[in-house]
Amino acid sequence: MAASPQSQSLAAAAAGRNPPHKRRAGGKGNPGHSKKLKRSDEPVRRSSKPSDKFLKLLRKRARDYNSDDDEPLSESEEVSCSEDESAVGFARFEQGCRAFRVAFSKIMAKKLPDDPLGPVLSAHKKLVAAKLAEDAGDHKPKGDSRKEKRMAAEKGHVIPANHLDSKEKDLIKVATQGVVRLFNAVSKSQNSRKGLSPSSSKDAKVLAKERKQTFLMELNKSSNQSQKGQASSNFSEHISKDKEETGWAPLRDTYMLGSKLKDWDKMQVSDVANEQSATLLDDSSDEE
Amino acid sequence: MARVRNSNGRRGGGGGGGGGRGGKGKGKWKMPVSVVRKQQAAMANVDQVTGAKIPKSFVFSRGKISPTLRHLQQDIRKVMLPYTALKLKEKKRNNLKDFLNVAGPLGVTHFVILSNPKSSPHLRFAKSPQGPTYTFQIKEYALASDIANSQKRPRCPPEIFKSPPLIVLSGFVGVEEPFKSLVEYFRYIVPIVDPATVKLSTCQRILLLQFDKEKEIINFRHYSIKLQPVGVTRKIRKLMQNNQVPDLRDLKDVSDYVTKAGYGSESEADDEAATVSLASDIDKLNRASKKSAVRLQEIGPRMTLHLVKVESGLCSGVVLYPEPVAKDGVEEKGKEIEEDIEGQEDEDLMESEDGSEDESEE
């Protein structure tokens, strides 16, 4: 009984305090008044308008309420109660709240199970669990697909070891053999014609002969010597083809006339197209 | 159209242009521009010393390929240098016909096509106007950068890419038909070396293709050639190479510098098989008529290739390998011929066929 008038008066006081603010703002007619002011206005307007009737209603409600048992305290009442510090109201509140306090402290004292979800109300718990599961389901396939994609993109990519294994060493050996053969052939061919000058016709003849002979000999010899003889390089190709010609290419009769150029193109195409085992000119010299 | 920058073509054309301008200067007869241009183009495609036609290549990719494969493509381009377009740009809408149209005027004779059908990388080697096409599956590959990372002291000076690689084909002795023509193909993919006129200083790289008969795979390796004089200690070698005053602080006598054994790899016994006597001077250290040891160091890329298909045309035509089954043969032939090299769809179709062929073979 006593608490309610107190609260009413307080509300009235609040109502009484605020309206001047509003009136002042309106009187100035300032269109650009701050939002803060406006926001504070809103509740004030509502409370001030139905002042008498509303207060009566509130009072009646309070009376009704107080006539009931104190057990169910609505939150709004509670707040208003806690705000006012009058001794009588406080005592009442204390009494009414004891049950609540006990319950609350009990809950707080409760030991929580090791739940990853944490302290959540049971109804909510299901929802959160479902949501978490959904999220996890979403993330996992994403990562997986990305990984798969990456694996597919890297297919066949092998990062070599830091040391040379026996296979690589063998390959290097084969390659070295090929290089040595080329260098030897080059040195033989270039040494033999060092003294001769290709410009004089007499020397040119000798040169041509020598090149042909020494070269074929050299190739045969080298291939006989190395019984493994796997390495066959492209250098030998040219020999059989234009052994007759010497000197700088533009000086020759056949320079860019095309028979040779056409040859090497066509030979292959026809070779492959017909699938014949046509032996080319240089096969004998090259493969043992 | 494919945007193509072929620096070699332009550079080679410069020499021819000089002659044309000389004639103009005398004022007697002015050569038509078109003729000059044609001559220049012809000159660029022919070796000035030997008169042989220079094979040129395009290395490009079809379809979508992963970044690693794109690196591989660039590595293969570097292998094919200098007669290839290192910065060839291709667009999605470029089809094979575009490349073919550009290839003619530029004198490009070889295509190397990288593709990734069904996410298994494939490499196709083709002759430009009419084929044939050899399709390989890349079983394993390692990029040049991977190989450089695996080495303690990677050696890859940019000068070595100024001359074409030597090609060494190994293990192809007495092989059957598809490989026989393959040998021919690979022999002509780089300019032919004429032993009488070649400069040894241009032999800087070597491309090894080693055929493994049992596994039917081809090992693709790329090495740099290094020559070291035999019987010269490491210190003297370094002194000659570096052009620097050596650090003699800790030595009591100058002779110590020569006689004191370094911690270097002196133990590397010079293999007798790997020594050559040179015909001409290569550099300060490797003089003519002196013995030099050949050292190879891998520069990558490294690939293991498995031949899956040979076609008579450029990515089309009759399938020569694997030999089609007699019953399906007629159908297959008809289909293959119908299929032109026009669209991306066709391309994809063909690639998927590659894949199926692959499976059937295994």
PDB file of C-alpha atoms in Angstrom, chain A residues 148-165 167-191 193-194 207 211 215 219 228-239 241-242 245-252 254-257 260-283 285-288, chain B residues 39 42-43 46-55 66-69 109-110 116 118-121 127 129-132 134 137-143 146-147 149-151 165-174 177 180-181 183-185 187-188 190-200 203 206 208 210 217 219 221 223 225 227 271 273-280 282 288 294 296 298 302 304 310-312 320-321 323:
ATOM      1  CA  GLU A 148      41.085 -32.249 -53.505  1.00  0.00           C
ATOM      2  CA  LYS A 149      41.292 -29.478 -56.035  1.00  0.00           C
ATOM      3  CA  ARG A 150      44.823 -28.750 -55.024  1.00  0.00           C
ATOM      4  CA  MET A 151      45.782 -32.384 -55.186  1.00  0.00           C
ATOM      5  CA  ALA A 152      44.318 -32.627 -58.661  1.00  0.00           C
ATOM      6  CA  ALA A 153      46.199 -29.549 -59.785  1.00  0.00           C
ATOM      7  CA  GLU A 154      49.441 -30.930 -58.443  1.00  0.00           C
ATOM      8  CA  LYS A 155      48.986 -34.351 -59.954  1.00  0.00           C
ATOM      9  CA  GLY A 156      52.243 -35.704 -61.236  1.00  0.00           C
ATOM     10  CA  HIS A 157      54.266 -32.948 -59.622  1.00  0.00           C
ATOM     11  CA  VAL A 158      57.186 -34.575 -57.867  1.00  0.00           C
ATOM     12  CA  ILE A 159      59.667 -32.556 -55.898  1.00  0.00           C
ATOM     13  CA  PRO A 160      63.078 -34.033 -56.562  1.00  0.00           C
ATOM     14  CA  ALA A 161      65.285 -35.332 -53.791  1.00  0.00           C
ATOM     15  CA  ASN A 162      68.301 -33.383 -52.708  1.00  0.00           C
ATOM     16  CA  HIS A 163      70.752 -36.038 -53.764  1.00  0.00           C
ATOM     17  CA  LEU A 164      71.278 -37.636 -57.128  1.00  0.00           C
ATOM     18  CA  ASP A 165      70.053 -41.196 -57.159  1.00  0.00           C
ATOM     19  CA  LYS A 167      68.975 -43.383 -62.084  1.00  0.00           C
ATOM     20  CA  GLU A 168      69.747 -39.703 -62.448  1.00  0.00           C
ATOM     21  CA  LYS A 169      73.439 -40.451 -62.398  1.00  0.00           C
ATOM     22  CA  ASP A 170      72.988 -42.908 -65.222  1.00  0.00           C
ATOM     23  CA  LEU A 171      71.069 -40.359 -67.208  1.00  0.00           C
ATOM     24  CA  ILE A 172      73.817 -37.814 -66.695  1.00  0.00           C
ATOM     25  CA  LYS A 173      76.339 -40.378 -67.812  1.00  0.00           C
ATOM     26  CA  VAL A 174      74.404 -41.046 -70.997  1.00  0.00           C
ATOM     27  CA  ALA A 175      74.115 -37.343 -71.689  1.00  0.00           C
ATOM     28  CA  THR A 176      77.807 -36.820 -71.005  1.00  0.00           C
ATOM     29  CA  GLN A 177      78.624 -39.581 -73.428  1.00  0.00           C
ATOM     30  CA  GLY A 178      76.589 -37.836 -76.079  1.00  0.00           C
ATOM     31  CA  VAL A 179      78.336 -34.531 -75.468  1.00  0.00           C
ATOM     32  CA  VAL A 180      81.755 -36.173 -75.586  1.00  0.00           C
ATOM     33  CA  ARG A 181      80.913 -37.818 -78.869  1.00  0.00           C
ATOM     34  CA  LEU A 182      79.806 -34.559 -80.363  1.00  0.00           C
ATOM     35  CA  PHE A 183      82.872 -32.688 -79.158  1.00  0.00           C
ATOM     36  CA  ASN A 184      85.189 -35.346 -80.439  1.00  0.00           C
ATOM     37  CA  ALA A 185      83.534 -35.367 -83.828  1.00  0.00           C
ATOM     38  CA  VAL A 186      83.683 -31.592 -83.972  1.00  0.00           C
ATOM     39  CA  SER A 187      87.321 -31.466 -83.039  1.00  0.00           C
ATOM     40  CA  LYS A 188      88.196 -34.135 -85.601  1.00  0.00           C
ATOM     41  CA  SER A 189      86.352 -32.382 -88.391  1.00  0.00           C
ATOM     42  CA  GLN A 190      87.575 -28.935 -87.548  1.00  0.00           C
ATOM     43  CA  ASN A 191      91.190 -29.957 -86.970  1.00  0.00           C
ATOM     44  CA  ARG A 193      90.694 -28.794 -92.337  1.00  0.00           C
ATOM     45  CA  LYS A 194      92.573 -26.235 -90.386  1.00  0.00           C
ATOM     46  CA  LEU A 207      88.376 -30.543 -98.216  1.00  0.00           C
ATOM     47  CA  ARG A 211      85.320 -34.301 -94.776  1.00  0.00           C
ATOM     48  CA  PHE A 215      83.751 -38.103 -91.052  1.00  0.00           C
ATOM     49  CA  LEU A 219      81.459 -42.054 -86.913  1.00  0.00           C
ATOM     50  CA  LYS A 228      76.798 -49.576 -75.504  1.00  0.00           C
ATOM     51  CA  GLY A 229      76.539 -46.823 -78.029  1.00  0.00           C
ATOM     52  CA  GLN A 230      73.142 -45.694 -76.954  1.00  0.00           C
ATOM     53  CA  ALA A 231      73.654 -42.048 -77.364  1.00  0.00           C
ATOM     54  CA  SER A 232      72.822 -40.907 -80.806  1.00  0.00           C
ATOM     55  CA  SER A 233      72.708 -37.225 -81.224  1.00  0.00           C
ATOM     56  CA  ASN A 234      71.443 -34.994 -83.896  1.00  0.00           C
ATOM     57  CA  PHE A 235      74.806 -33.806 -85.050  1.00  0.00           C
ATOM     58  CA  SER A 236      75.403 -36.770 -87.302  1.00  0.00           C
ATOM     59  CA  GLU A 237      72.289 -36.034 -89.254  1.00  0.00           C
ATOM     60  CA  HIS A 238      73.715 -33.242 -91.239  1.00  0.00           C
ATOM     61  CA  ILE A 239      76.800 -35.015 -92.398  1.00  0.00           C
ATOM     62  CA  LYS A 241      73.186 -34.715 -96.349  1.00  0.00           C
ATOM     63  CA  ASP A 242      75.500 -32.009 -97.378  1.00  0.00           C
ATOM     64  CA  GLU A 245      79.194 -28.659-100.040  1.00  0.00           C
ATOM     65  CA  THR A 246      81.632 -26.470 -98.214  1.00  0.00           C
ATOM     66  CA  GLY A 247      82.105 -22.925 -97.170  1.00  0.00           C
ATOM     67  CA  TRP A 248      79.600 -20.322 -96.330  1.00  0.00           C
ATOM     68  CA  ALA A 249      76.088 -21.286 -97.245  1.00  0.00           C
ATOM     69  CA  PRO A 250      75.104 -18.278 -99.357  1.00  0.00           C
ATOM     70  CA  LEU A 251      78.036 -18.995-101.648  1.00  0.00           C
ATOM     71  CA  ARG A 252      76.722 -22.397-102.552  1.00  0.00           C
ATOM     72  CA  THR A 254      71.917 -24.764-103.701  1.00  0.00           C
ATOM     73  CA  TYR A 255      71.500 -22.058-101.108  1.00  0.00           C
ATOM     74  CA  MET A 256      67.838 -21.613-100.298  1.00  0.00           C
ATOM     75  CA  LEU A 257      66.791 -23.279-103.499  1.00  0.00           C
ATOM     76  CA  LYS A 260      66.742 -29.739 -99.186  1.00  0.00           C
ATOM     77  CA  LEU A 261      64.404 -27.643 -97.164  1.00  0.00           C
ATOM     78  CA  LYS A 262      61.420 -29.355 -98.605  1.00  0.00           C
ATOM     79  CA  ASP A 263      63.016 -32.700 -98.178  1.00  0.00           C
ATOM     80  CA  TRP A 264      63.295 -32.891 -94.481  1.00  0.00           C
ATOM     81  CA  ASP A 265      59.824 -31.672 -94.020  1.00  0.00           C
ATOM     82  CA  LYS A 266      58.176 -34.046 -96.411  1.00  0.00           C
ATOM     83  CA  MET A 267      60.131 -37.092 -95.634  1.00  0.00           C
ATOM     84  CA  GLN A 268      58.770 -37.201 -92.170  1.00  0.00           C
ATOM     85  CA  VAL A 269      55.211 -36.487 -93.014  1.00  0.00           C
ATOM     86  CA  SER A 270      55.024 -39.117 -95.653  1.00  0.00           C
ATOM     87  CA  ASP A 271      56.942 -41.434 -93.442  1.00  0.00           C
ATOM     88  CA  VAL A 272      54.491 -41.192 -90.678  1.00  0.00           C
ATOM     89  CA  ALA A 273      51.406 -40.965 -92.790  1.00  0.00           C
ATOM     90  CA  ASN A 274      52.127 -44.120 -94.679  1.00  0.00           C
ATOM     91  CA  GLU A 275      53.511 -45.805 -91.663  1.00  0.00           C
ATOM     92  CA  GLN A 276      56.223 -47.288 -93.715  1.00  0.00           C
ATOM     93  CA  SER A 277      59.451 -48.305 -92.199  1.00  0.00           C
ATOM     94  CA  ALA A 278      61.319 -46.213 -94.680  1.00  0.00           C
ATOM     95  CA  THR A 279      64.952 -46.028 -93.777  1.00  0.00           C
ATOM     96  CA  LEU A 280      66.252 -42.574 -94.068  1.00  0.00           C
ATOM     97  CA  LEU A 281      69.628 -41.688 -95.382  1.00  0.00           C
ATOM     98  CA  ASP A 282      71.245 -41.186 -92.080  1.00  0.00           C
ATOM     99  CA  ASP A 283      69.816 -44.075 -90.203  1.00  0.00           C
ATOM    100  CA  SER A 285      75.272 -43.902 -89.936  1.00  0.00           C
ATOM    101  CA  ASP A 286      73.556 -43.165 -86.726  1.00  0.00           C
ATOM    102  CA  GLU A 287      72.109 -46.289 -85.305  1.00  0.00           C
ATOM    103  CA  GLU A 288      74.124 -49.362 -84.801  1.00  0.00           C
TER     104      GLU A 288
ATOM    105  CA  GLN B  39      63.083 -11.980 -98.156  1.00  0.00           C
ATOM    106  CA  ALA B  42      62.925 -16.194 -95.491  1.00  0.00           C
ATOM    107  CA  MET B  43      66.340 -15.164 -94.209  1.00  0.00           C
ATOM    108  CA  VAL B  46      67.454 -20.067 -92.497  1.00  0.00           C
ATOM    109  CA  ASP B  47      70.724 -20.538 -90.733  1.00  0.00           C
ATOM    110  CA  GLN B  48      73.297 -18.114 -92.106  1.00  0.00           C
ATOM    111  CA  VAL B  49      76.214 -20.509 -91.982  1.00  0.00           C
ATOM    112  CA  THR B  50      74.879 -23.889 -92.912  1.00  0.00           C
ATOM    113  CA  GLY B  51      71.868 -22.828 -94.924  1.00  0.00           C
ATOM    114  CA  ALA B  52      69.642 -25.243 -93.104  1.00  0.00           C
ATOM    115  CA  LYS B  53      66.132 -24.313 -92.182  1.00  0.00           C
ATOM    116  CA  ILE B  54      65.808 -23.349 -88.552  1.00  0.00           C
ATOM    117  CA  PRO B  55      62.978 -25.090 -86.783  1.00  0.00           C
ATOM    118  CA  SER B  66      46.944 -25.103 -62.986  1.00  0.00           C
ATOM    119  CA  PRO B  67      49.600 -22.580 -61.977  1.00  0.00           C
ATOM    120  CA  THR B  68      52.202 -25.297 -61.577  1.00  0.00           C
ATOM    121  CA  LEU B  69      51.608 -26.435 -65.123  1.00  0.00           C
ATOM    122  CA  THR B 109      57.401 -25.469 -87.522  1.00  0.00           C
ATOM    123  CA  HIS B 110      56.779 -27.156 -84.207  1.00  0.00           C
ATOM    124  CA  ASN B 116      45.272 -30.945 -68.555  1.00  0.00           C
ATOM    125  CA  LYS B 118      40.687 -34.900 -66.602  1.00  0.00           C
ATOM    126  CA  SER B 119      43.342 -33.280 -64.457  1.00  0.00           C
ATOM    127  CA  SER B 120      46.115 -35.474 -65.756  1.00  0.00           C
ATOM    128  CA  PRO B 121      48.698 -33.399 -67.565  1.00  0.00           C
ATOM    129  CA  LYS B 127      54.627 -30.490 -86.618  1.00  0.00           C
ATOM    130  CA  PRO B 129      51.245 -27.411 -90.911  1.00  0.00           C
ATOM    131  CA  GLN B 130      50.254 -31.032 -91.350  1.00  0.00           C
ATOM    132  CA  GLY B 131      51.208 -33.011 -88.296  1.00  0.00           C
ATOM    133  CA  PRO B 132      51.954 -35.602 -87.061  1.00  0.00           C
ATOM    134  CA  TYR B 134      52.491 -37.161 -80.588  1.00  0.00           C
ATOM    135  CA  GLN B 137      50.932 -38.210 -70.721  1.00  0.00           C
ATOM    136  CA  ILE B 138      53.190 -36.538 -68.189  1.00  0.00           C
ATOM    137  CA  LYS B 139      53.522 -39.168 -65.507  1.00  0.00           C
ATOM    138  CA  GLU B 140      55.794 -37.125 -63.326  1.00  0.00           C
ATOM    139  CA  TYR B 141      57.328 -33.745 -63.618  1.00  0.00           C
ATOM    140  CA  ALA B 142      59.505 -31.367 -61.685  1.00  0.00           C
ATOM    141  CA  LEU B 143      59.876 -27.692 -62.436  1.00  0.00           C
ATOM    142  CA  ASP B 146      62.232 -27.432 -57.903  1.00  0.00           C
ATOM    143  CA  ILE B 147      65.451 -28.740 -59.331  1.00  0.00           C
ATOM    144  CA  ASN B 149      65.998 -25.834 -54.961  1.00  0.00           C
ATOM    145  CA  SER B 150      67.233 -29.392 -54.666  1.00  0.00           C
ATOM    146  CA  GLN B 151      70.750 -28.401 -55.679  1.00  0.00           C
ATOM    147  CA  PRO B 165      70.218 -27.094 -76.939  1.00  0.00           C
ATOM    148  CA  LEU B 166      71.853 -30.207 -78.261  1.00  0.00           C
ATOM    149  CA  ILE B 167      69.553 -33.167 -78.382  1.00  0.00           C
ATOM    150  CA  VAL B 168      70.693 -36.572 -77.258  1.00  0.00           C
ATOM    151  CA  LEU B 169      68.317 -39.419 -77.940  1.00  0.00           C
ATOM    152  CA  SER B 170      69.162 -42.535 -76.069  1.00  0.00           C
ATOM    153  CA  GLY B 171      67.707 -46.018 -75.928  1.00  0.00           C
ATOM    154  CA  PHE B 172      65.846 -45.683 -79.201  1.00  0.00           C
ATOM    155  CA  VAL B 173      67.933 -48.300 -80.966  1.00  0.00           C
ATOM    156  CA  GLY B 174      65.792 -50.862 -82.718  1.00  0.00           C
ATOM    157  CA  GLU B 177      57.326 -47.596 -85.663  1.00  0.00           C
ATOM    158  CA  LYS B 180      61.038 -44.467 -84.884  1.00  0.00           C
ATOM    159  CA  SER B 181      59.193 -41.512 -86.287  1.00  0.00           C
ATOM    160  CA  VAL B 183      63.160 -40.017 -83.074  1.00  0.00           C
ATOM    161  CA  GLU B 184      62.971 -38.213 -86.390  1.00  0.00           C
ATOM    162  CA  TYR B 185      60.674 -35.657 -84.915  1.00  0.00           C
ATOM    163  CA  ARG B 187      65.983 -34.761 -84.094  1.00  0.00           C
ATOM    164  CA  TYR B 188      64.530 -31.898 -86.076  1.00  0.00           C
ATOM    165  CA  VAL B 190      66.207 -27.997 -82.730  1.00  0.00           C
ATOM    166  CA  PRO B 191      68.576 -26.730 -85.398  1.00  0.00           C
ATOM    167  CA  ILE B 192      70.856 -29.397 -86.785  1.00  0.00           C
ATOM    168  CA  VAL B 193      74.425 -29.213 -85.600  1.00  0.00           C
ATOM    169  CA  ASP B 194      76.993 -29.269 -88.339  1.00  0.00           C
ATOM    170  CA  PRO B 195      80.258 -30.529 -86.835  1.00  0.00           C
ATOM    171  CA  ALA B 196      82.341 -28.732 -89.424  1.00  0.00           C
ATOM    172  CA  THR B 197      81.049 -25.279 -88.720  1.00  0.00           C
ATOM    173  CA  VAL B 198      79.629 -25.356 -85.227  1.00  0.00           C
ATOM    174  CA  LYS B 199      81.208 -23.197 -82.563  1.00  0.00           C
ATOM    175  CA  LEU B 200      81.796 -25.157 -79.426  1.00  0.00           C
ATOM    176  CA  CYS B 203      77.021 -25.857 -77.053  1.00  0.00           C
ATOM    177  CA  ILE B 206      71.800 -30.524 -73.677  1.00  0.00           C
ATOM    178  CA  LEU B 208      68.344 -35.733 -73.102  1.00  0.00           C
ATOM    179  CA  GLN B 210      66.057 -41.411 -72.801  1.00  0.00           C
ATOM    180  CA  ILE B 217      58.444 -44.095 -70.836  1.00  0.00           C
ATOM    181  CA  ASN B 219      62.804 -39.468 -69.544  1.00  0.00           C
ATOM    182  CA  ARG B 221      66.089 -34.114 -68.872  1.00  0.00           C
ATOM    183  CA  TYR B 223      71.331 -30.155 -68.481  1.00  0.00           C
ATOM    184  CA  ILE B 225      77.234 -28.193 -70.077  1.00  0.00           C
ATOM    185  CA  LEU B 227      83.786 -27.471 -69.323  1.00  0.00           C
ATOM    186  CA  ASP B 271      86.447 -39.455 -65.488  1.00  0.00           C
ATOM    187  CA  ALA B 273      85.297 -40.951 -70.506  1.00  0.00           C
ATOM    188  CA  ALA B 274      84.145 -37.440 -69.829  1.00  0.00           C
ATOM    189  CA  THR B 275      87.204 -35.631 -71.134  1.00  0.00           C
ATOM    190  CA  VAL B 276      87.411 -34.086 -74.555  1.00  0.00           C
ATOM    191  CA  SER B 277      90.092 -32.311 -76.516  1.00  0.00           C
ATOM    192  CA  LEU B 278      88.723 -29.100 -77.855  1.00  0.00           C
ATOM    193  CA  ALA B 279      88.938 -27.905 -81.413  1.00  0.00           C
ATOM    194  CA  SER B 280      88.749 -24.223 -80.617  1.00  0.00           C
ATOM    195  CA  ILE B 282      85.909 -21.655 -75.645  1.00  0.00           C
ATOM    196  CA  ALA B 288      92.050 -25.328 -77.989  1.00  0.00           C
ATOM    197  CA  VAL B 294      82.621 -32.254 -69.371  1.00  0.00           C
ATOM    198  CA  LEU B 296      76.663 -31.640 -66.655  1.00  0.00           C
ATOM    199  CA  GLU B 298      70.618 -30.363 -64.411  1.00  0.00           C
ATOM    200  CA  ARG B 302      62.341 -32.895 -65.572  1.00  0.00           C
ATOM    201  CA  THR B 304      58.589 -38.550 -67.424  1.00  0.00           C
ATOM    202  CA  VAL B 310      49.980 -40.583 -82.418  1.00  0.00           C
ATOM    203  CA  GLU B 311      47.866 -38.795 -84.982  1.00  0.00           C
ATOM    204  CA  SER B 312      48.782 -38.140 -88.573  1.00  0.00           C
ATOM    205  CA  LEU B 320      48.338 -44.246 -85.939  1.00  0.00           C
ATOM    206  CA  TYR B 321      49.054 -45.301 -82.406  1.00  0.00           C
ATOM    207  CA  GLU B 323      46.470 -48.937 -83.646  1.00  0.00           C
TER     208      GLU B 323
END
